[in-house]
PDB file of C-alpha atoms in Angstrom:
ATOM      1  CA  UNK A   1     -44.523 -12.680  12.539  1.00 56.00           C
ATOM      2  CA  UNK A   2     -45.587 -15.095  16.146  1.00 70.00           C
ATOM      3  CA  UNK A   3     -44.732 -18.162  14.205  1.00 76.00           C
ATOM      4  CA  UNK A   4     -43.650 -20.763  16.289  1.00 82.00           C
ATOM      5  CA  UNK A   5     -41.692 -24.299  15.696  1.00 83.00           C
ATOM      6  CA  UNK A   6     -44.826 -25.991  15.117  1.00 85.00           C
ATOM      7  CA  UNK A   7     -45.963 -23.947  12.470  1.00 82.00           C
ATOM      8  CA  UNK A   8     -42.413 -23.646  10.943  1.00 84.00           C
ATOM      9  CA  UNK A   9     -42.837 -27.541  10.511  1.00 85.00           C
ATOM     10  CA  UNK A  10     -46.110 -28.049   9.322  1.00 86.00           C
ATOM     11  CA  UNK A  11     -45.492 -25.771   6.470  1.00 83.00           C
ATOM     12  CA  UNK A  12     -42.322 -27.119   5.337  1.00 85.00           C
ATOM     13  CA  UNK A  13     -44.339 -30.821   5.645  1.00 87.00           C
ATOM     14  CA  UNK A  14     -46.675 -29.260   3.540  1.00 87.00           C
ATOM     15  CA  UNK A  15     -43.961 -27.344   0.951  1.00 87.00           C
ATOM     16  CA  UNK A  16     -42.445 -30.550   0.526  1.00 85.00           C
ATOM     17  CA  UNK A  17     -45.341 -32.585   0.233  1.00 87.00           C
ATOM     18  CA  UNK A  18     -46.809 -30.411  -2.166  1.00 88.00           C
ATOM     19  CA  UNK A  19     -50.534 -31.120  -0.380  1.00 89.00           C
ATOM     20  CA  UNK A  20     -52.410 -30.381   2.598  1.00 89.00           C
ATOM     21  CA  UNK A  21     -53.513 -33.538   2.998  1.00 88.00           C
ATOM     22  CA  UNK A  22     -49.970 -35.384   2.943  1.00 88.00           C
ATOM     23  CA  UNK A  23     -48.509 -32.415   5.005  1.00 84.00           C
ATOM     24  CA  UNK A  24     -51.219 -32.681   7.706  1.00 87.00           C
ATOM     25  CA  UNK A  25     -49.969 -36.322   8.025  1.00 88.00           C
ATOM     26  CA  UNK A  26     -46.797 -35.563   8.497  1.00 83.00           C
ATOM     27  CA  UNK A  27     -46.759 -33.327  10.865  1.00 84.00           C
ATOM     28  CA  UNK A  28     -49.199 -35.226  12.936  1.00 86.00           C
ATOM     29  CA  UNK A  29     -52.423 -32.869  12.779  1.00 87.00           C
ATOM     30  CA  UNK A  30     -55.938 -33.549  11.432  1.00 89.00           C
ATOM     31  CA  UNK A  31     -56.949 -31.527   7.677  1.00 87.00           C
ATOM     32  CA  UNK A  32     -58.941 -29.132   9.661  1.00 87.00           C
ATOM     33  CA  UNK A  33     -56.480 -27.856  12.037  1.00 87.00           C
ATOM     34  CA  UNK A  34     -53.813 -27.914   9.469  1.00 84.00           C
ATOM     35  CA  UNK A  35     -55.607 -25.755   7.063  1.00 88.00           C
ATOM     36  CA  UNK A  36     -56.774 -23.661  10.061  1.00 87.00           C
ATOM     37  CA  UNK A  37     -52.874 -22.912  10.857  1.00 87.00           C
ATOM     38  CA  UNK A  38     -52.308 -22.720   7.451  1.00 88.00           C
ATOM     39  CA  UNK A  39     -54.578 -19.514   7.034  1.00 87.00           C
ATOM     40  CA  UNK A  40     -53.422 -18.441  10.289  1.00 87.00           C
ATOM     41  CA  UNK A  41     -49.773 -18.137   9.026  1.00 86.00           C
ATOM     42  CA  UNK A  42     -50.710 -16.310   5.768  1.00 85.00           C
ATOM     43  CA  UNK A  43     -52.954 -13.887   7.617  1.00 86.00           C
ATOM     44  CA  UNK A  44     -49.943 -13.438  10.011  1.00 84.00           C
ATOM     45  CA  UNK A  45     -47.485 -12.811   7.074  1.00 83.00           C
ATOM     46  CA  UNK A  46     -49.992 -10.169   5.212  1.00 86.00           C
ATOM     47  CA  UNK A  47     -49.349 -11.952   2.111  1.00 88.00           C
ATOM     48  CA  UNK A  48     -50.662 -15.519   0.247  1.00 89.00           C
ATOM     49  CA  UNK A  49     -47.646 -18.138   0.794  1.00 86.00           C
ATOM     50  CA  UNK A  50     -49.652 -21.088  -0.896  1.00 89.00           C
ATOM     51  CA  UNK A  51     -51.453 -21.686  -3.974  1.00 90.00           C
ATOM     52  CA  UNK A  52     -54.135 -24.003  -3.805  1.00 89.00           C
ATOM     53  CA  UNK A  53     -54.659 -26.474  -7.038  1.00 89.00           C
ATOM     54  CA  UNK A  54     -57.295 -29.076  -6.990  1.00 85.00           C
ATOM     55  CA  UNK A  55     -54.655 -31.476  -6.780  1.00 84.00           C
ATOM     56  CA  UNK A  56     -52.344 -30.330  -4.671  1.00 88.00           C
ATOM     57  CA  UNK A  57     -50.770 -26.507  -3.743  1.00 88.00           C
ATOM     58  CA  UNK A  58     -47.601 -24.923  -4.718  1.00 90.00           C
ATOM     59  CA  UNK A  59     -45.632 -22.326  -3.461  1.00 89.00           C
ATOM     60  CA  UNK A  60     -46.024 -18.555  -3.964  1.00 90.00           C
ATOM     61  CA  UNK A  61     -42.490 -16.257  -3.894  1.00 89.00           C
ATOM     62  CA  UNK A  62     -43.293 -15.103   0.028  1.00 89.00           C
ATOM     63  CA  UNK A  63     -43.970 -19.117   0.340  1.00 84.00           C
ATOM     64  CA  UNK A  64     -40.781 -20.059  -0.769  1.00 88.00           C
ATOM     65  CA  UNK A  65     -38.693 -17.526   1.235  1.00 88.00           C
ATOM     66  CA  UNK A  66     -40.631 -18.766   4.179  1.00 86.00           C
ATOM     67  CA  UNK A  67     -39.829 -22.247   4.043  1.00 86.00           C
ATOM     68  CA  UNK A  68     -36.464 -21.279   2.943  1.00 87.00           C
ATOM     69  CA  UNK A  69     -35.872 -19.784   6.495  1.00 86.00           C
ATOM     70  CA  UNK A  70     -38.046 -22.563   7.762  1.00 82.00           C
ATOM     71  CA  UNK A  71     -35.246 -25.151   7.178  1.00 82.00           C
ATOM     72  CA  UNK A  72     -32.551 -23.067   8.398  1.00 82.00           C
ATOM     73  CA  UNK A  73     -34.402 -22.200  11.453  1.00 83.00           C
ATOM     74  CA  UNK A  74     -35.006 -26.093  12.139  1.00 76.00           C
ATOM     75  CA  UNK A  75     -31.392 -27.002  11.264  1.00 76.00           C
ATOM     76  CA  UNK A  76     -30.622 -24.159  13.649  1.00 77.00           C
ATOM     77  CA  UNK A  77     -32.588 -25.656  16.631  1.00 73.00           C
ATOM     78  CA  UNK A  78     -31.312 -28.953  15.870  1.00 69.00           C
ATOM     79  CA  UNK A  79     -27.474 -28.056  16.521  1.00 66.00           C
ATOM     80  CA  UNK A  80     -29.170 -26.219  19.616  1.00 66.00           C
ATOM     81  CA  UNK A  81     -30.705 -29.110  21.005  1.00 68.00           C
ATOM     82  CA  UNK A  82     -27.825 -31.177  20.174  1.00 56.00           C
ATOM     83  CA  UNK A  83     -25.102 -28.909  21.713  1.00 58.00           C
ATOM     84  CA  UNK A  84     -27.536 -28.528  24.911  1.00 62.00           C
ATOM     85  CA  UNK A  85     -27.146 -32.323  24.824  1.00 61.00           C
ATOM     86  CA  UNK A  86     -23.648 -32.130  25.150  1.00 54.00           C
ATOM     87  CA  UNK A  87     -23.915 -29.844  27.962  1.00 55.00           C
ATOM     88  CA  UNK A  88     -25.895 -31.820  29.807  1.00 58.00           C
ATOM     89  CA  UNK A  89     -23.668 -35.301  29.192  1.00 53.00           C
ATOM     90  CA  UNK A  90     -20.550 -33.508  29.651  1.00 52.00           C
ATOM     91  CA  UNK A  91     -19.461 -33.294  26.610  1.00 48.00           C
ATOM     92  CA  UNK A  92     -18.882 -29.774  26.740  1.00 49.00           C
ATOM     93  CA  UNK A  93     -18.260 -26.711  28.970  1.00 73.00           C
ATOM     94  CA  UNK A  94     -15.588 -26.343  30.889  1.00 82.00           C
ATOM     95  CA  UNK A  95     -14.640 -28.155  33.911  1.00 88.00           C
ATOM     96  CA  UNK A  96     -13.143 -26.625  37.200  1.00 90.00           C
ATOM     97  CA  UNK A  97     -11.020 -29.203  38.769  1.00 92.00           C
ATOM     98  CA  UNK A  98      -8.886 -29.070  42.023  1.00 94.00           C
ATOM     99  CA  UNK A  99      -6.173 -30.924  43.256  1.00 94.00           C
ATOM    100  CA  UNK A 100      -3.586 -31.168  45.192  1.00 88.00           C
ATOM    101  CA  UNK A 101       0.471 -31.497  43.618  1.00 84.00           C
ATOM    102  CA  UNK A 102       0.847 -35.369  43.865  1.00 81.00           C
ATOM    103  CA  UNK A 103      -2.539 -35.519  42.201  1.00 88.00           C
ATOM    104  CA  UNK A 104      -2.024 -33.242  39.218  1.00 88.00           C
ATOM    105  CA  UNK A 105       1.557 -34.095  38.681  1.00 83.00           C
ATOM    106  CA  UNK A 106       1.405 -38.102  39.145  1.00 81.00           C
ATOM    107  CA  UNK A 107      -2.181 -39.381  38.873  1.00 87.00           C
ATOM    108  CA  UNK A 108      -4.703 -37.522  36.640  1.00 91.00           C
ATOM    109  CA  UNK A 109      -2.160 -37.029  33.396  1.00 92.00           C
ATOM    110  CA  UNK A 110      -2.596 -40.432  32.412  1.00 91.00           C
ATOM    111  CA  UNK A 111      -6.242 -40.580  34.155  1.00 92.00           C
ATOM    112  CA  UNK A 112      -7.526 -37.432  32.920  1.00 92.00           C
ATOM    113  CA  UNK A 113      -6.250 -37.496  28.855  1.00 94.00           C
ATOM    114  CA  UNK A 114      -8.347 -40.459  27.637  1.00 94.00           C
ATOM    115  CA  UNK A 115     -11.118 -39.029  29.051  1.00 92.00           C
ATOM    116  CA  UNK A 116     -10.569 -35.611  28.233  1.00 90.00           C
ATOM    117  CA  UNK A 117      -9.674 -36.884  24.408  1.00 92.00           C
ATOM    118  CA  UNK A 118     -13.550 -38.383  24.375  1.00 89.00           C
ATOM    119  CA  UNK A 119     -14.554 -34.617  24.499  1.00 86.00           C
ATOM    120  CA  UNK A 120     -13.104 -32.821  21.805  1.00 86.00           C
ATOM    121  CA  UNK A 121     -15.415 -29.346  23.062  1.00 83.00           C
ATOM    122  CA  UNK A 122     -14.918 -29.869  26.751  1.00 86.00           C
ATOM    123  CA  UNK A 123     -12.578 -28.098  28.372  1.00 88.00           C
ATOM    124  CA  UNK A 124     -10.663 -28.372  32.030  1.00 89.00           C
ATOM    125  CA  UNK A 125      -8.639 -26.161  33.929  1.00 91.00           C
ATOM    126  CA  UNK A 126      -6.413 -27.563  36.891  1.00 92.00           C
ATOM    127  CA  UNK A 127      -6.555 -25.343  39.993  1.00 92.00           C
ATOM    128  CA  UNK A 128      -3.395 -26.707  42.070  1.00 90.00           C
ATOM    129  CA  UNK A 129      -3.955 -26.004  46.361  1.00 89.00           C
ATOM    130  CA  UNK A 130      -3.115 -27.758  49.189  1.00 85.00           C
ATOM    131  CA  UNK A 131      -5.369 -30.654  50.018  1.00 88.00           C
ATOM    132  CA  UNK A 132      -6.968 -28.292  52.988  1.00 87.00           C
ATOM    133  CA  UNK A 133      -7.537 -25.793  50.678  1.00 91.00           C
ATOM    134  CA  UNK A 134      -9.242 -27.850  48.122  1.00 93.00           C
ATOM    135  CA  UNK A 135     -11.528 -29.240  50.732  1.00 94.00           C
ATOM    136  CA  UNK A 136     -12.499 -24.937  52.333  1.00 93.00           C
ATOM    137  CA  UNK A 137     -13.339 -24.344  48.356  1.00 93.00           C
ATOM    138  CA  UNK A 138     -15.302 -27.360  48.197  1.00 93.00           C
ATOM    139  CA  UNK A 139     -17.386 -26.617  51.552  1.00 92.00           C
ATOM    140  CA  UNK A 140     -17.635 -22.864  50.922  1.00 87.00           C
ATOM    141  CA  UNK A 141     -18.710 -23.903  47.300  1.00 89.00           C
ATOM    142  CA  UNK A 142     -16.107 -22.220  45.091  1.00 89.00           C
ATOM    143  CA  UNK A 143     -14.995 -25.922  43.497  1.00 91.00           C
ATOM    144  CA  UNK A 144     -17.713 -28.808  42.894  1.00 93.00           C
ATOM    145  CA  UNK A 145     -15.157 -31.562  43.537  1.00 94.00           C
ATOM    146  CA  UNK A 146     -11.256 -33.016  43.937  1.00 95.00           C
ATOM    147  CA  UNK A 147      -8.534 -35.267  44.325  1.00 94.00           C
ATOM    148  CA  UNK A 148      -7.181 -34.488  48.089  1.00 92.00           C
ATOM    149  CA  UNK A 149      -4.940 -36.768  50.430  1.00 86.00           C
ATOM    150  CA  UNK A 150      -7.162 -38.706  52.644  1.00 85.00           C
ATOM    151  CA  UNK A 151      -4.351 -37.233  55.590  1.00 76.00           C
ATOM    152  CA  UNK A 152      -6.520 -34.028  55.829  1.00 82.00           C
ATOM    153  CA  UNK A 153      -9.730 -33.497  57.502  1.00 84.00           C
ATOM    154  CA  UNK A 154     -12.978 -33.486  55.313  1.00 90.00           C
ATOM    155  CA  UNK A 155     -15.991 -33.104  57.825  1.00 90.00           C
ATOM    156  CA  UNK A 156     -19.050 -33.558  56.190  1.00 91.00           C
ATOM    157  CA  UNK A 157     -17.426 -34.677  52.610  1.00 94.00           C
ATOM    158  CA  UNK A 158     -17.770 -37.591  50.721  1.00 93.00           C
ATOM    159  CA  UNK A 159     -14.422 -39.252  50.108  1.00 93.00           C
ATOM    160  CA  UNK A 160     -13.871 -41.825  47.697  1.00 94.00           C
ATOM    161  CA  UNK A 161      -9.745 -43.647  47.784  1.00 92.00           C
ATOM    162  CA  UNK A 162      -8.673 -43.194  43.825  1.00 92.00           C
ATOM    163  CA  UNK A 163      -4.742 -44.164  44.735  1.00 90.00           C
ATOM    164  CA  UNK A 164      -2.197 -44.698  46.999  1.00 87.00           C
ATOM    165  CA  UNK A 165       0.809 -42.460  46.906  1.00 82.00           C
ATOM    166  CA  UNK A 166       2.767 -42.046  50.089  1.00 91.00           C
ATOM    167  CA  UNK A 167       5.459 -39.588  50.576  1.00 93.00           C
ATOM    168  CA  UNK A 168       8.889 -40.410  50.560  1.00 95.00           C
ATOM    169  CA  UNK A 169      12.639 -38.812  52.157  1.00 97.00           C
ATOM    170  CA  UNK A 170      14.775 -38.235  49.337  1.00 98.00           C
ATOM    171  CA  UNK A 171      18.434 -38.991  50.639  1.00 98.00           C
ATOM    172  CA  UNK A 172      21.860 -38.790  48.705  1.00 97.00           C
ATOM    173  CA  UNK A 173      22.891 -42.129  48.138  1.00 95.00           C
ATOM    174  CA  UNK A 174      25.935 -41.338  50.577  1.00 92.00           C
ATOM    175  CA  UNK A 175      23.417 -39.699  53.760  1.00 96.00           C
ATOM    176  CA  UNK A 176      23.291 -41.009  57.388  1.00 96.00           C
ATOM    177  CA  UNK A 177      20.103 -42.540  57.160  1.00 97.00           C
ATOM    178  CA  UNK A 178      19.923 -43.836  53.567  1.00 96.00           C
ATOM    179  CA  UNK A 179      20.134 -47.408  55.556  1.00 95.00           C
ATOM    180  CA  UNK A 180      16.828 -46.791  57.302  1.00 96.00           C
ATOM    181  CA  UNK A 181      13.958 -48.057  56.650  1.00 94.00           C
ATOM    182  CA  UNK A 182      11.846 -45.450  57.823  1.00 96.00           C
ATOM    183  CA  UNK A 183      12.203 -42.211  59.223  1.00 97.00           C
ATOM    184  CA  UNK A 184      10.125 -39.516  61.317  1.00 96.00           C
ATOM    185  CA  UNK A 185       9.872 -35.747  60.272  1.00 97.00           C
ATOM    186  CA  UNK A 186      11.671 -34.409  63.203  1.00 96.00           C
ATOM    187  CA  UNK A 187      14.469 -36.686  62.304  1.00 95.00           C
ATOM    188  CA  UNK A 188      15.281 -34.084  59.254  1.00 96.00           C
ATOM    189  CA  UNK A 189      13.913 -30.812  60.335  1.00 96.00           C
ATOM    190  CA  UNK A 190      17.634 -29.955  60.494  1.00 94.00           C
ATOM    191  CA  UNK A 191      18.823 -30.924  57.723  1.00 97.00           C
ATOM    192  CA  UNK A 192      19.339 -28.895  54.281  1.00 97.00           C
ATOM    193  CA  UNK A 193      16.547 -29.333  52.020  1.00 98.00           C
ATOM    194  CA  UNK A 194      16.210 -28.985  48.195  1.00 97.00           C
ATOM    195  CA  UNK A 195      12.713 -27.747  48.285  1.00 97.00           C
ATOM    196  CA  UNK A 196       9.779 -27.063  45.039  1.00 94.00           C
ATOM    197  CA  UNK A 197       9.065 -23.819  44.227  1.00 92.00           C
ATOM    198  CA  UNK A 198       7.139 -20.972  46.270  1.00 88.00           C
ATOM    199  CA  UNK A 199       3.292 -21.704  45.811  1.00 81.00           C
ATOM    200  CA  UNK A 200       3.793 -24.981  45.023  1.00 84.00           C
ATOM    201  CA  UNK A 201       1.173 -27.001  47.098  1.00 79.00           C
ATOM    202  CA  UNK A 202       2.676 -29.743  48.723  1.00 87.00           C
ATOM    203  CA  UNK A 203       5.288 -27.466  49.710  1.00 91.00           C
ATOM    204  CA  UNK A 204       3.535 -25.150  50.881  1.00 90.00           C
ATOM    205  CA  UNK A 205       1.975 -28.269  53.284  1.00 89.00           C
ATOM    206  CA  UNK A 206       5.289 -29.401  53.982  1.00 93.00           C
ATOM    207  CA  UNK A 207       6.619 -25.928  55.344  1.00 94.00           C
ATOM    208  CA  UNK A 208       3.395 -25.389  57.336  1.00 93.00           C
ATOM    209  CA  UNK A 209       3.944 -29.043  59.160  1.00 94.00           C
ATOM    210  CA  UNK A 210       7.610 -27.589  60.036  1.00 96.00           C
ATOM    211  CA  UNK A 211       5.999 -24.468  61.032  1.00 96.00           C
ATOM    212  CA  UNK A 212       3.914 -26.920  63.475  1.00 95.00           C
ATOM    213  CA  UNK A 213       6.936 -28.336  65.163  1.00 95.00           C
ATOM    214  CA  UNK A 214       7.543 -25.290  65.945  1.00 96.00           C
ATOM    215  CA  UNK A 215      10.732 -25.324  63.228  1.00 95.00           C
ATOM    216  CA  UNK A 216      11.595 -23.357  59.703  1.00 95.00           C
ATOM    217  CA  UNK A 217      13.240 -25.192  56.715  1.00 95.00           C
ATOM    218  CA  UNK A 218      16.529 -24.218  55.837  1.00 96.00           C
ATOM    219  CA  UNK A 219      15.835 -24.678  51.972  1.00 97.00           C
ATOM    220  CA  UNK A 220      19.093 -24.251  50.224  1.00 97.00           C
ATOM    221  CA  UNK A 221      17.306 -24.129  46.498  1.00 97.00           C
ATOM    222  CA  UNK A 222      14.009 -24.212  45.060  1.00 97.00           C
ATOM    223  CA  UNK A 223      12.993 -26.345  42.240  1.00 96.00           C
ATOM    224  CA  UNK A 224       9.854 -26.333  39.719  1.00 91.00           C
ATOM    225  CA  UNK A 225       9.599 -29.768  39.040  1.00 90.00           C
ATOM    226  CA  UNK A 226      10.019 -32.813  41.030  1.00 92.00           C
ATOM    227  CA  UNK A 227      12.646 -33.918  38.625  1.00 93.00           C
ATOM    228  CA  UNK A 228      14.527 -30.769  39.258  1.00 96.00           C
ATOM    229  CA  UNK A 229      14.638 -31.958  42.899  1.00 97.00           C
ATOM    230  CA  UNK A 230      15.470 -35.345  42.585  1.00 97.00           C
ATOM    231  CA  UNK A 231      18.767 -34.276  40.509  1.00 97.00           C
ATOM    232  CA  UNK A 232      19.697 -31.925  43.151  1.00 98.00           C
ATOM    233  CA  UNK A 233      19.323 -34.338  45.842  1.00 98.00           C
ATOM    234  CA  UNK A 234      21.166 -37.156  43.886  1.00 97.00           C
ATOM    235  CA  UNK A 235      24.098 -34.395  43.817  1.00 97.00           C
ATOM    236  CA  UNK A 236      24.224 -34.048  47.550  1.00 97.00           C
ATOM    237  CA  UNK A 237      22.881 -30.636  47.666  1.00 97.00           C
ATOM    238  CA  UNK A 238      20.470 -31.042  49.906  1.00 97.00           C
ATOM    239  CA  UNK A 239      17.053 -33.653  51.128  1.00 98.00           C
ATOM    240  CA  UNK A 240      13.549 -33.496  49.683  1.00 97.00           C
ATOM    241  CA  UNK A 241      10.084 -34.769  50.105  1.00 96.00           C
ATOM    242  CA  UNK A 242       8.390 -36.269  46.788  1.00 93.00           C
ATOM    243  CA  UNK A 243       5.306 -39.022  46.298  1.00 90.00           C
ATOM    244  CA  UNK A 244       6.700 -42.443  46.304  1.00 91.00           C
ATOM    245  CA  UNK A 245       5.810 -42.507  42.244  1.00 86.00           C
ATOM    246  CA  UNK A 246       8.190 -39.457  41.863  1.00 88.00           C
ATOM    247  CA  UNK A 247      10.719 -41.291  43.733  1.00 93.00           C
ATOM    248  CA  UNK A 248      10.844 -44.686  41.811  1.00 91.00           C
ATOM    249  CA  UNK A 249      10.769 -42.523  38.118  1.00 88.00           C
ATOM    250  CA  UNK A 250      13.341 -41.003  38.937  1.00 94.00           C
ATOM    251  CA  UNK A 251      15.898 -42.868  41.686  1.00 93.00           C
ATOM    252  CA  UNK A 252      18.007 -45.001  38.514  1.00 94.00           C
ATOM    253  CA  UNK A 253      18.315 -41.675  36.862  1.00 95.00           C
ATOM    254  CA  UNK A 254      19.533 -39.274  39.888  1.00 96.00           C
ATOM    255  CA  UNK A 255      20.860 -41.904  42.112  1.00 96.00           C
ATOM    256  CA  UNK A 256      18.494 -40.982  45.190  1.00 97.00           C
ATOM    257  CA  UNK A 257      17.663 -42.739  47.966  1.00 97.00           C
ATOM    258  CA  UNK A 258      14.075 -43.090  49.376  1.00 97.00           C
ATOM    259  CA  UNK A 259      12.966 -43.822  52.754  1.00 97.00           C
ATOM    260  CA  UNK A 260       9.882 -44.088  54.407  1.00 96.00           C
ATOM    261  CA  UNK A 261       8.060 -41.046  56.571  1.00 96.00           C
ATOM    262  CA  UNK A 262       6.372 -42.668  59.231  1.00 94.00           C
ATOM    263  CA  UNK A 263       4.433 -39.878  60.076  1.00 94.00           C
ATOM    264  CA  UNK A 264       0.692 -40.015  59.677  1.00 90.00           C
ATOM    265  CA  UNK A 265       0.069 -37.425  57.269  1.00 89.00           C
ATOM    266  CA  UNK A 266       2.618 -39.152  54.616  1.00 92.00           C
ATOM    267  CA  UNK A 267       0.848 -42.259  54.221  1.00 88.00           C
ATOM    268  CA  UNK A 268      -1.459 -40.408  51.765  1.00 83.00           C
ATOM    269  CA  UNK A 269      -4.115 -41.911  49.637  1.00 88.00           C
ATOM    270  CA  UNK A 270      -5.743 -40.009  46.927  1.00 91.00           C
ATOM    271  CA  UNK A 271      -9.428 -39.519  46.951  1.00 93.00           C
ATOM    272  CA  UNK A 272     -12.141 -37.854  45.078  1.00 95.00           C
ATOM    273  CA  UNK A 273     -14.113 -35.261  47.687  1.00 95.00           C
ATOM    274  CA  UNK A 274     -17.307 -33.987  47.120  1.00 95.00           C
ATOM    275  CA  UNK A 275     -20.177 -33.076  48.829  1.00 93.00           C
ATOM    276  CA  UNK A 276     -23.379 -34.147  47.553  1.00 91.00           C
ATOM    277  CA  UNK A 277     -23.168 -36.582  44.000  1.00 92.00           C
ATOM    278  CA  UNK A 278     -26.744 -34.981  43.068  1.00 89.00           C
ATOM    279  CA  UNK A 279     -25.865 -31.474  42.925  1.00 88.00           C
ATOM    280  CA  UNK A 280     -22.531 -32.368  40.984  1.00 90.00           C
ATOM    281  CA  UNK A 281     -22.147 -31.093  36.820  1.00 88.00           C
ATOM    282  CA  UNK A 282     -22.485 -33.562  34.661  1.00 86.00           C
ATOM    283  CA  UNK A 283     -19.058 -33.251  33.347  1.00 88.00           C
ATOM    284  CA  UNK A 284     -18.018 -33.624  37.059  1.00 90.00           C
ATOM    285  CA  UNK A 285     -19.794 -37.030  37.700  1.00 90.00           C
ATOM    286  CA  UNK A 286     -18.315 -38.580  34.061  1.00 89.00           C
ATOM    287  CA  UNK A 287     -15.195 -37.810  35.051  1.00 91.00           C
ATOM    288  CA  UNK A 288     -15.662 -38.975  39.096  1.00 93.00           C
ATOM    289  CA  UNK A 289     -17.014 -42.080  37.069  1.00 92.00           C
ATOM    290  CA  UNK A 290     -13.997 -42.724  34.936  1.00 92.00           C
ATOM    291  CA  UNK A 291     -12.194 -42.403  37.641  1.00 92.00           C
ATOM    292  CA  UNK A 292     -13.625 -45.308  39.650  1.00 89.00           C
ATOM    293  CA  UNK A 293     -15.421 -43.803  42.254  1.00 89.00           C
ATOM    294  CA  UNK A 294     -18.245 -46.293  42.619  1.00 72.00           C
ATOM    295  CA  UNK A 295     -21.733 -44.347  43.564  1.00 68.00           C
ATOM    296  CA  UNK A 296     -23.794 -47.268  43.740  1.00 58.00           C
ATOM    297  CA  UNK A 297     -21.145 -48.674  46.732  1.00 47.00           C
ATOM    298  CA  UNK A 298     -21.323 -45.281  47.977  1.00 47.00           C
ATOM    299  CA  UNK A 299     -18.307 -42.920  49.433  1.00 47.00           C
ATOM    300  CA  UNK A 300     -17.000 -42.530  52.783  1.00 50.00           C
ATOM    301  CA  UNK A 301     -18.637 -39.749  54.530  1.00 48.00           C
ATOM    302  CA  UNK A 302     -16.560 -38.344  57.179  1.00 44.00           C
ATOM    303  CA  UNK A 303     -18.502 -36.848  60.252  1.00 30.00           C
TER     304      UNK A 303
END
């Protein structure tokens, strides 16, 4: 059978009216054309689906199996339409978000989960890189959007400042400079560091700006999370590099002490990169939204 939604609706209007007339109405067509479509249905079927009273018309066996299937059809393409809805709001899918370390361990937790709860059939999966990295996947179009230090070059990507979160010297309490106020990476390239796990991002960064100065690490133990690190610092082991958030959750606890960097690159600021808003998901844009990036005032572009 070529029926098509249309048809599937005007005879159901017409089932459940239990006229032509009244069905026509309903479904918006004149007599003529309805009883025209009508026919056209039960000549497409081979077999009479109606039977026409002077008062009305009931439904023949084949008639009620049709409009049967009619209903489920329509219920059918109304969950379609309603889940392509969600699709398009965001409301479902999954989401492809990259970050660097500061941003997935500190920041989007307690951004992301209200959000995130609002969309029960949406899922997300993190994708932790260096803030260069994220910014090569977004330009070579392998991630739509995400949260990078503002430290990093983005040519020709939108930037929008979602937090401040500076990197900090862990010290023992009992260390040389735990009375400065500030300090410069070369000041500590010799020290013994307490250092996050291989593949961790902002590790990774921090060992390539040694690598820079032209100097390795001399990492004494590796830790997987940042309050791993702080503990073995606040035992003497060894110095680390955390986000000034890690540092103040955990200094009471581990007894650390943190000092400034001066350098450029740790006075980091969080920001949402993307390249064009248009040609983001819609998923991608809710979320940019809930998290304050303000379209209308427009991003920085750098150039």
């Amino acid at each position: 059978m070529r029926l098509d939604i249309a048809d599937l609706r005007l005879f159901l209007a017409v089932a459940e009216a239990g006229s032509i007339t009244a069905g026509a109405v309903e479904a918006n067509l004149a007599l003529g054309s309805a009883s025209e479509r009508l026919r056209a249905i039960e000549t497409d079927a081979g077999t009479a689906l109606l039977t026409r009273h002077p008062r009305g018309i009931s439904l023949t066996e084949a008639g009620a199996a049709l409009a049967h299937h009619a209903r489920l059809i329509l219920q059918q393409q109304a969950q379609l339409r309603g889940e392509l809805q969600a699709f398009a709001h965001g409301a479902r899918g999954t989401l492809h978000l990259y970050a660097n370390t500061a941003a997935l361990t500190n920041y989007l937790p307690a951004r992301l989960a209200p959000w995130l709860a609002q969309r029960p059939r949406l899922r997300v999966e993190l994708h932790e890189r260096t803030s260069n990295e994220v910014v090569r996947a977004i330009r070579a179009g392998q991630a739509e959007a995400g949260i990078i230090s503002d430290a990093v070059p983005a040519d020709g990507l939108r930037r929008h400042v979602v937090a401040e979160d500076p990197l900090m010297m862990l010290l023992p309490a009992g260390h040389r400079f735990a009375a400065r106020r500030s300090l410069d990476f070369s000041d500590v390239l010799g020290e013994t560091f307490v250092a996050l796990a291989d593949g961790n991002a902002l590790q990774t960064y921090i060992e390539e700006l040694a690598a820079e100065a032209g100097r390795t690490l001399d990492v004494r133990i590796r830790m997987k999370t940042f309050e791993g690190l702080c503990t073995m610092v606040g035992h003497g082991i060894g110095v680390g590099i955390a986000p000034r958030t890690i540092a103040r959750q955990h200094r009471r606890a581990t007894g650390i002490v943190a000092v400034a960097l001066g350098n450029a690159w740790a006075q980091r600021r969080l920001c949402a990169a993307f390249a064009d808003w248009k040609s983001l998901s819609p998923p991608m844009r809710s979320l940019l939204l809930h998290l304050d990036v303000d379209t209308e005032a427009g991003a920085e572009k750098n150039v």
